[in-house]
Short mmCIF file of C-alpha atoms and ligand atoms in Angstrom, two decimals:
data_model
loop_
_atom_site.label_atom_id
_atom_site.label_comp_id
_atom_site.label_asym_id
_atom_site.label_seq_id
_atom_site.Cartn_x
_atom_site.Cartn_y
_atom_site.Cartn_z
CA MET A 1 64.74 129.76 60.69
CA HIS A 2 61.90 131.74 62.16
CA THR A 3 60.02 132.86 59.07
CA THR A 4 56.50 131.84 60.14
CA PRO A 5 54.44 133.21 63.05
CA ALA A 6 55.08 129.92 64.88
CA GLY A 7 58.80 130.17 64.11
CA TYR A 8 58.96 133.70 65.44
CA ARG A 9 56.85 132.87 68.50
CA ALA A 10 59.57 130.88 70.28
CA LEU A 11 62.23 133.50 69.51
CA VAL A 12 60.09 136.50 70.45
CA ARG A 13 58.87 134.86 73.67
CA ARG A 14 62.48 134.22 74.63
CA LEU A 15 63.54 137.78 73.86
CA VAL A 16 60.49 139.32 75.55
CA SER A 17 61.20 137.29 78.68
CA ARG A 18 64.71 138.78 78.74
CA THR A 19 63.72 142.41 78.14
CA PRO A 20 63.72 144.42 81.38
CA VAL A 21 60.50 146.39 81.75
CA THR A 22 59.89 149.93 82.87
CA ASP A 23 56.45 149.82 84.48
CA VAL A 24 55.08 153.31 83.89
CA HIS A 25 52.11 153.18 86.29
CA THR A 26 51.77 151.32 89.59
CA HIS A 27 50.46 151.94 93.10
CA LEU A 28 53.59 150.46 94.62
CA PHE A 29 55.89 152.38 96.91
CA ASP A 30 59.61 152.67 97.61
CA PRO A 31 60.28 150.24 100.49
CA ALA A 32 61.48 153.27 102.51
CA LEU A 33 57.80 154.26 102.71
CA GLY A 34 57.26 151.21 104.91
CA PRO A 35 53.71 149.85 105.25
CA LEU A 36 52.54 151.73 102.16
CA LEU A 37 54.22 149.00 100.12
CA LEU A 38 51.78 146.09 100.19
CA TRP A 39 52.96 142.51 99.67
CA GLY A 40 52.21 138.90 100.66
CA ILE A 41 49.30 136.48 100.42
CA ASP A 42 46.76 138.38 102.48
CA GLU A 43 47.28 141.57 100.46
CA LEU A 44 47.12 139.58 97.21
CA LEU A 45 43.82 137.98 98.14
CA THR A 46 42.14 141.16 99.43
CA TYR A 47 43.01 143.14 96.24
CA HIS A 48 39.92 145.04 95.19
CA TYR A 49 39.60 143.06 91.95
CA LEU A 50 39.11 139.88 94.02
CA ALA A 51 36.78 141.59 96.47
CA ALA A 52 34.48 142.36 93.54
CA GLU A 53 34.64 138.73 92.42
CA LEU A 54 33.87 137.48 95.91
CA PHE A 55 30.52 139.28 95.81
CA ARG A 56 29.81 137.60 92.47
CA ALA A 57 30.39 134.21 94.06
CA ARG A 58 28.61 135.10 97.29
CA PRO A 59 25.90 137.69 96.59
CA ASP A 60 24.46 136.88 100.00
CA LEU A 61 27.41 138.61 101.66
CA GLY A 62 26.71 142.12 102.92
CA TYR A 63 28.98 144.90 101.63
CA ALA A 64 29.39 146.32 105.13
CA ASP A 65 30.03 142.87 106.62
CA VAL A 66 32.86 142.26 104.19
CA ARG A 67 34.29 145.74 104.78
CA ALA A 68 34.31 145.03 108.51
CA MET A 69 36.14 141.71 108.17
CA PRO A 70 39.75 141.48 109.37
CA LYS A 71 42.09 141.20 106.36
CA THR A 72 43.11 137.63 107.21
CA ALA A 73 39.50 136.49 107.54
CA LEU A 74 38.63 138.09 104.22
CA ALA A 75 41.66 136.45 102.58
CA ASP A 76 40.58 133.06 103.97
CA LEU A 77 37.09 133.59 102.57
CA VAL A 78 38.36 134.66 99.13
CA TRP A 79 40.66 131.66 99.00
CA LYS A 80 37.83 129.28 99.87
CA GLU A 81 35.18 130.77 97.57
CA LEU A 82 37.29 131.66 94.51
CA PHE A 83 40.16 129.17 94.65
CA ARG A 84 38.82 126.08 96.41
CA LEU A 85 35.08 125.87 95.68
CA ARG A 86 35.60 127.11 92.11
CA SER A 87 38.45 126.94 89.61
CA PRO A 88 40.35 130.27 89.69
CA VAL A 89 39.79 131.08 86.03
CA SER A 90 39.37 134.87 86.28
CA GLU A 91 42.45 136.96 85.36
CA ALA A 92 42.84 138.24 88.92
CA CYS A 93 42.56 134.71 90.32
CA ARG A 94 44.90 133.24 87.71
CA GLY A 95 47.31 135.99 88.66
CA VAL A 96 47.55 134.83 92.26
CA THR A 97 48.12 131.29 90.99
CA THR A 98 50.94 132.50 88.73
CA VAL A 99 52.58 134.32 91.64
CA LEU A 100 52.42 131.32 93.98
CA SER A 101 53.89 129.00 91.34
CA ALA A 102 56.64 131.51 90.46
CA LEU A 103 57.61 131.60 94.14
CA GLY A 104 57.92 127.80 94.14
CA LEU A 105 54.78 127.27 96.21
CA ASP A 106 51.97 124.80 95.57
CA PRO A 107 49.16 127.03 94.20
CA ASP A 108 46.48 124.60 95.33
CA GLU A 109 46.85 124.51 99.11
CA LYS A 110 43.63 123.83 100.97
CA ASP A 111 44.20 126.89 103.19
CA LEU A 112 46.62 129.81 103.59
CA SER A 113 48.74 128.55 106.47
CA ARG A 114 51.75 127.45 104.40
CA TYR A 115 51.66 130.63 102.34
CA ARG A 116 51.56 132.76 105.48
CA ALA A 117 54.45 130.83 106.94
CA PHE A 118 56.46 131.41 103.73
CA PHE A 119 55.83 135.16 103.68
CA SER A 120 56.46 135.52 107.41
CA ARG A 121 60.10 134.63 106.76
CA LEU A 122 60.60 137.44 104.20
CA ASN A 123 61.48 141.12 104.60
CA ALA A 124 60.25 143.84 102.27
CA ARG A 125 63.57 145.02 100.85
CA ASP A 126 64.83 141.52 99.95
CA TYR A 127 61.43 140.62 98.59
CA VAL A 128 61.47 143.71 96.31
CA ASP A 129 64.72 142.42 94.82
CA ARG A 130 63.24 138.96 94.34
CA VAL A 131 59.97 140.16 92.78
CA PHE A 132 61.70 142.62 90.44
CA ASP A 133 63.97 139.81 89.34
CA LEU A 134 61.15 137.29 88.83
CA ALA A 135 59.00 139.89 87.04
CA GLY A 136 61.87 141.27 84.96
CA VAL A 137 61.00 144.80 86.05
CA ARG A 138 63.71 147.50 85.97
CA ARG A 139 61.64 150.38 87.36
CA ALA A 140 58.12 150.73 88.76
CA TYR A 141 56.73 154.27 88.66
CA MET A 142 54.83 155.11 91.82
CA THR A 143 51.57 157.06 92.24
CA ASN A 144 52.31 159.68 94.90
CA ASP A 145 49.69 161.80 96.62
CA PRO A 146 51.18 164.50 98.91
CA LEU A 147 47.70 165.16 100.29
CA ASP A 148 47.51 161.61 101.60
CA PRO A 149 48.28 161.97 105.34
CA GLN A 150 49.76 158.45 105.34
CA GLU A 151 52.28 159.29 102.63
CA ALA A 152 53.25 162.95 103.04
CA PRO A 153 55.21 162.82 106.35
CA ALA A 154 57.92 160.49 105.02
CA TRP A 155 58.44 162.78 102.01
CA GLU A 156 58.55 165.85 104.26
CA ARG A 157 61.14 164.14 106.50
CA GLY A 158 63.07 162.98 103.47
CA PHE A 159 64.52 159.53 102.88
CA ARG A 160 67.09 157.80 100.68
CA ARG A 161 65.32 156.90 97.45
CA ASP A 162 65.38 153.52 95.77
CA PRO A 163 65.96 154.48 92.09
CA ARG A 164 63.75 151.59 91.00
CA PHE A 165 60.73 153.61 92.22
CA PRO A 166 60.50 156.88 90.28
CA GLY A 167 58.02 159.41 91.64
CA VAL A 168 54.83 160.59 89.97
CA LEU A 169 52.73 163.46 91.25
CA ARG A 170 49.09 162.43 91.33
CA LEU A 171 46.74 165.39 91.08
CA ASP A 172 43.31 163.87 91.84
CA SER A 173 43.07 164.76 95.54
CA ALA A 174 43.99 168.39 94.81
CA ILE A 175 41.81 169.13 91.80
CA MET A 176 38.95 166.64 91.54
CA ASN A 177 35.55 167.77 92.81
CA TRP A 178 36.84 171.29 93.51
CA PRO A 179 36.71 172.82 96.12
CA ALA A 180 37.12 169.47 97.92
CA GLY A 181 40.92 169.94 97.85
CA VAL A 182 40.96 173.42 99.41
CA ARG A 183 41.22 172.30 103.05
CA ALA A 184 44.03 169.82 102.36
CA LEU A 185 45.97 172.33 100.24
CA ARG A 186 45.61 174.99 102.93
CA GLY A 187 46.81 172.42 105.45
CA LYS A 188 50.02 172.16 103.41
CA GLY A 189 50.47 175.93 103.48
CA TYR A 190 49.06 176.84 100.07
CA ARG A 191 46.91 179.98 100.16
CA VAL A 192 44.05 178.76 97.97
CA GLU A 193 40.49 180.02 97.90
CA ARG A 194 37.34 178.32 96.66
CA ALA A 195 37.18 180.72 93.73
CA LEU A 196 39.67 179.82 91.00
CA SER A 197 41.29 183.23 90.93
CA ARG A 198 44.71 183.98 89.43
CA GLY A 199 46.10 183.82 92.96
CA THR A 200 44.59 180.42 93.69
CA LEU A 201 45.78 178.97 90.38
CA SER A 202 49.23 180.37 91.12
CA GLU A 203 49.27 178.69 94.54
CA ILE A 204 48.19 175.40 93.03
CA ARG A 205 51.03 175.69 90.50
CA ARG A 206 53.35 176.29 93.47
CA TYR A 207 52.02 173.13 95.11
CA PHE A 208 52.61 171.15 91.90
CA ASN A 209 56.11 172.55 91.44
CA GLU A 210 57.23 172.10 95.04
CA TRP A 211 56.05 168.51 95.15
CA CYS A 212 57.36 167.66 91.72
CA ASP A 213 60.72 168.82 93.08
CA ARG A 214 60.38 166.78 96.28
CA LEU A 215 59.28 163.64 94.42
CA ASP A 216 61.60 164.20 91.46
CA ALA A 217 58.36 163.52 89.62
CA ARG A 218 58.85 162.06 86.15
CA TYR A 219 55.34 163.07 85.15
CA MET A 220 52.07 164.31 86.65
CA ALA A 221 48.94 162.16 86.45
CA VAL A 222 45.22 162.50 86.94
CA SER A 223 42.32 160.13 86.41
CA LEU A 224 39.37 161.77 84.66
CA PRO A 225 35.68 160.89 84.38
CA PRO A 226 34.12 160.19 80.97
CA ASP A 227 32.28 163.53 81.16
CA PHE A 228 35.50 165.54 81.44
CA ARG A 229 35.52 168.10 78.67
CA TYR A 230 38.06 170.48 77.21
CA PRO A 231 37.42 173.25 76.46
CA ASP A 232 34.88 173.87 79.15
CA PRO A 233 35.06 177.32 80.79
CA ASP A 234 32.36 176.33 83.26
CA SER A 235 34.26 173.34 84.62
CA SER A 236 36.50 173.83 87.64
CA LEU A 237 38.36 170.64 86.76
CA THR A 238 39.07 171.83 83.24
CA ARG A 239 40.20 175.24 84.51
CA LEU A 240 42.48 173.61 87.07
CA ILE A 241 44.06 171.37 84.46
CA GLN A 242 44.36 174.17 81.94
CA GLY A 243 45.47 176.87 84.38
CA ALA A 244 47.63 174.90 86.79
CA ALA A 245 48.60 171.38 85.74
CA LEU A 246 49.49 171.93 82.11
CA PRO A 247 51.51 175.13 82.56
CA VAL A 248 53.61 173.30 85.18
CA ALA A 249 54.07 170.29 82.90
CA LEU A 250 55.21 172.61 80.13
CA GLU A 251 57.63 174.68 82.19
CA ARG A 252 59.11 171.55 83.81
CA GLY A 253 59.30 169.67 80.54
CA ILE A 254 57.57 166.61 81.96
CA PRO A 255 54.62 164.70 80.50
CA ALA A 256 51.04 165.05 81.67
CA ALA A 257 49.28 161.70 82.09
CA MET A 258 45.54 161.49 81.66
CA MET A 259 43.71 158.31 82.62
CA ILE A 260 40.24 158.82 81.22
CA GLY A 261 36.93 157.03 81.56
CA VAL A 262 36.56 156.08 85.20
CA ARG A 263 33.22 156.63 86.90
CA LYS A 264 34.21 156.74 90.55
CA LEU A 265 32.11 154.82 93.07
CA ALA A 266 29.37 153.63 90.76
CA ASN A 267 28.71 151.36 93.71
CA PRO A 268 29.91 153.30 96.78
CA GLU A 269 29.40 150.23 98.98
CA MET A 270 32.39 148.59 97.32
CA GLY A 271 34.98 151.31 97.81
CA LEU A 272 37.95 150.90 95.43
CA ALA A 273 36.11 147.97 93.84
CA GLY A 274 33.09 150.19 93.19
CA ASP A 275 34.52 152.25 90.32
CA SER A 276 33.09 151.68 86.87
CA VAL A 277 33.74 152.61 83.25
CA GLY A 278 32.36 155.15 80.78
CA ARG A 279 33.18 156.08 77.19
CA ALA A 280 34.72 159.54 76.86
CA PRO A 281 34.66 161.87 73.82
CA ILE A 282 37.99 161.50 72.02
CA GLU A 283 37.56 165.09 70.83
CA THR A 284 38.59 166.26 74.30
CA VAL A 285 41.92 164.43 74.07
CA GLU A 286 42.51 165.81 70.59
CA ALA A 287 41.68 169.38 71.63
CA LEU A 288 44.17 169.24 74.53
CA ALA A 289 46.89 167.78 72.30
CA ARG A 290 46.20 170.47 69.74
CA ASP A 291 46.09 173.43 72.13
CA PHE A 292 49.06 172.28 74.22
CA GLY A 293 51.32 171.12 71.44
CA GLY A 294 54.44 171.55 73.57
CA ILE A 295 53.27 169.00 76.15
CA LYS A 296 53.50 165.23 75.86
CA PHE A 297 50.24 163.66 76.93
CA LEU A 298 50.47 160.11 78.24
CA VAL A 299 46.97 158.81 77.72
CA THR A 300 45.18 155.63 78.65
CA MET A 301 41.43 155.17 78.42
CA LEU A 302 39.21 152.75 80.24
CA SER A 303 36.56 151.87 77.67
CA ARG A 304 37.26 149.34 74.93
CA GLU A 305 35.76 151.64 72.30
CA ASN A 306 37.99 154.50 73.37
CA ALA A 307 41.05 152.26 72.92
CA HIS A 308 40.54 152.32 69.16
CA GLU A 309 39.65 156.01 69.04
CA LEU A 310 42.79 156.82 71.05
CA CYS A 311 44.94 155.05 68.47
CA VAL A 312 43.45 157.27 65.77
CA ALA A 313 43.95 160.40 67.90
CA ALA A 314 47.61 159.42 68.42
CA ARG A 315 48.04 159.25 64.66
CA LYS A 316 46.78 162.83 64.44
CA PHE A 317 48.85 164.27 67.31
CA LYS A 318 52.51 163.36 67.80
CA ASN A 319 52.37 164.57 71.42
CA ILE A 320 49.97 161.81 72.45
CA VAL A 321 51.65 158.68 73.83
CA VAL A 322 49.23 155.84 74.34
CA PHE A 323 50.01 153.62 77.30
CA GLY A 324 48.76 150.41 78.89
CA CYS A 325 45.65 148.28 78.84
CA TRP A 326 44.13 149.89 81.88
CA TRP A 327 42.16 148.09 84.61
CA PHE A 328 39.07 146.51 82.98
CA LEU A 329 41.05 146.27 79.72
CA ASN A 330 43.90 144.41 81.43
CA ASN A 331 42.57 140.98 80.44
CA PRO A 332 44.17 138.62 77.88
CA SER A 333 41.36 138.76 75.31
CA LEU A 334 41.39 142.59 75.27
CA ILE A 335 45.17 143.01 75.63
CA ARG A 336 45.57 140.85 72.53
CA GLU A 337 43.03 142.86 70.52
CA ILE A 338 44.30 146.26 71.68
CA THR A 339 48.00 145.42 71.21
CA ALA A 340 47.42 144.17 67.66
CA MET A 341 45.39 147.31 66.88
CA ARG A 342 48.15 149.54 68.28
CA LEU A 343 50.93 147.81 66.33
CA GLU A 344 48.85 148.10 63.18
CA LEU A 345 48.01 151.78 63.70
CA LEU A 346 51.01 153.11 65.66
CA GLY A 347 53.92 150.82 64.85
CA LEU A 348 56.26 150.78 67.87
CA THR A 349 55.33 154.25 69.18
CA PHE A 350 53.24 153.27 72.18
CA VAL A 351 53.72 151.78 75.64
CA PRO A 352 52.02 148.38 75.45
CA GLN A 353 51.35 147.86 79.12
CA HIS A 354 51.57 149.06 82.67
CA SER A 355 50.80 146.79 85.61
CA ASP A 356 48.76 149.10 87.85
CA ALA A 357 50.03 146.80 90.58
CA ARG A 358 48.84 147.68 94.08
CA VAL A 359 50.55 144.69 95.69
CA LEU A 360 54.25 144.10 94.99
CA ASP A 361 53.82 140.40 94.15
CA GLN A 362 51.36 141.30 91.37
CA LEU A 363 54.29 142.49 89.22
CA ILE A 364 55.11 138.82 88.72
CA TYR A 365 51.80 137.87 87.18
CA LYS A 366 50.84 141.09 85.48
CA TRP A 367 54.08 141.08 83.53
CA ALA A 368 54.22 137.32 82.91
CA HIS A 369 50.72 137.38 81.45
CA SER A 370 51.22 140.52 79.37
CA ARG A 371 54.65 139.46 78.08
CA ALA A 372 53.19 136.23 76.70
CA ILE A 373 50.49 138.07 74.80
CA LEU A 374 52.81 140.79 73.52
CA ALA A 375 55.20 138.12 72.29
CA ASP A 376 52.49 136.24 70.43
CA VAL A 377 51.06 139.36 68.80
CA LEU A 378 54.50 140.66 67.82
CA ALA A 379 55.48 137.22 66.46
CA SER A 380 52.46 137.22 64.22
CA LYS A 381 53.37 140.70 62.95
CA TYR A 382 56.94 139.59 62.25
CA GLY A 383 55.53 136.52 60.48
CA ASP A 384 53.34 138.78 58.35
CA LEU A 385 56.42 140.86 57.52
CA ALA A 386 58.34 137.72 56.53
CA ALA A 387 55.45 136.73 54.29
CA ALA A 388 55.82 140.15 52.68
CA GLY A 389 59.48 139.39 52.05
CA ARG A 390 61.06 141.16 55.05
CA ARG A 391 62.65 138.90 57.65
CA VAL A 392 63.27 140.54 61.05
CA THR A 393 66.42 139.41 62.88
CA GLY A 394 66.94 138.68 66.57
CA PRO A 395 68.90 141.92 67.18
CA GLU A 396 66.16 143.91 65.44
CA ILE A 397 63.53 142.26 67.66
CA LYS A 398 65.58 143.08 70.78
CA ARG A 399 65.78 146.71 69.61
CA ASP A 400 62.01 146.80 69.04
CA LEU A 401 61.31 145.37 72.48
CA GLU A 402 63.55 147.93 74.18
CA ILE A 403 61.56 150.66 72.42
CA LEU A 404 58.26 149.16 73.57
CA LEU A 405 59.16 148.12 77.12
CA GLY A 406 62.16 150.18 78.13
CA GLY A 407 60.36 153.37 79.10
CA GLY A 408 62.06 155.57 76.52
CA LEU A 409 58.73 156.91 75.27
CA ILE A 410 58.05 158.31 78.75
CA GLU A 411 61.51 159.31 79.87
CA GLY A 412 64.10 161.41 78.16
CA TRP A 413 61.56 163.59 76.35
CA ARG A 414 61.62 167.25 77.13
CA ASN A 415 58.48 169.13 76.24
CA SER A 416 59.35 171.45 73.39
CA PRO A 417 58.37 174.93 74.57
CA GLY A 418 56.96 175.52 71.10
CA GLY A 419 53.36 175.03 70.23
CA PRO A 420 50.43 177.20 71.27
CA VAL A 421 49.92 177.31 75.02
CA HIS A 422 46.67 178.64 76.34
CA SER A 423 47.65 178.95 79.95
CA GLY A 424 44.08 179.29 80.93
CA THR A 425 44.82 181.79 83.66
CA GLU A 426 42.29 184.57 83.90
O1 FIX B 1 43.21 155.78 88.93
C1 FIX B 1 44.00 154.80 88.95
O2 FIX B 1 45.24 154.90 89.06
C2 FIX B 1 43.40 153.39 88.85
O3 FIX B 1 44.33 152.53 88.26
C3 FIX B 1 43.06 152.89 90.25
O4 FIX B 1 42.24 153.86 90.88
C4 FIX B 1 42.34 151.54 90.23
O5 FIX B 1 41.81 151.29 91.52
C5 FIX B 1 43.27 150.42 89.90
O6 FIX B 1 44.13 150.11 90.68
C6 FIX B 1 43.06 149.74 88.67
O7 FIX B 1 43.80 148.81 88.32
ZN1 ZN B 2 46.23 153.04 88.75
#
């Protein structure tokens, strides 16, 4: 009978492994979007997490030299430096090892030739089925940017959707560093000016609405720097969020996702790998939740300290849904700490993890690793409950896991039109 943490651990691990996951934030794409969906050994090894670790191992390498390398040459170098000359103990390295083993490959080949031969025999659509099955993923929300010239044409032509890839409208390219987005928005036919007039805010709302329709967007998302403030009448970003993004989220009844604490290009030489972290004032999150009570805010924060403060904010505001252990927090030691903290402060009312996968195969490791930790932490909580005289049964655990992993906290919630809405328009 599982009445101790150890007793529960085997049961919970088994049930977690069988619970299909809704992955609420990835950079994966519907296979119909062709080359945008990255997969295979060379993409795995040139993931920006591993690029950053390559420079740690080989500080003599020039940033520009590495940027100029062909993808296969870079993958060969990463494999040699991080997997052959050193044990692949980092989370990103261990992840590749987990993927290779899950695919039935020897994860300790001396070079990439056998892996490349294996992947050369696969096609994207079949491989999506195989990875989703191995990872136990039911749906993987995309990150869609209509202002990305590589992505927009397929959406404008239209294509048959794979329901496993729900759309998400990403706002960064339109509203960050205003007026940087003006040219791209005008190029899409939106009559926006540099000044954030009523007319420009109205056109940006039209852009959001038209593309939420086209994407069937389940939510809108933006990543925000640690110095983002609300209220802040002097900030274009704040005015764009307040006057365009949030009114559209409210009228459409979809959540607004805020991913807070990223300092873009702290080292510009490293591109995607050059972003860093900063602690943000939790007061900003609380003020938005308070002033836009009819909107559900999906929030994840990048700094470890903010992870605790966000749990407290979520206790104060029912329209905050905390999700994932984002990016630099997506490491076993921190996932364990943050998940325990969330269960203790929020019960089952949070989304424990998202993969942030950029390469399809990563779903396998990101979910295998996170499932194991979630199971252990939950088992210890069920053991604590048993010690308090309350045994939790298998069916109850299955129910709890569906709540945590099934996506219900994101989907199926219509913003209640109630609550004060400061539209923010002039
Ligand atoms: O803003 C985001 O969606 C971040 O997750 C990415 O920009 C980041 O590069 C990433 O993939 C982290 O895991
Ligand atoms: Zn992301």
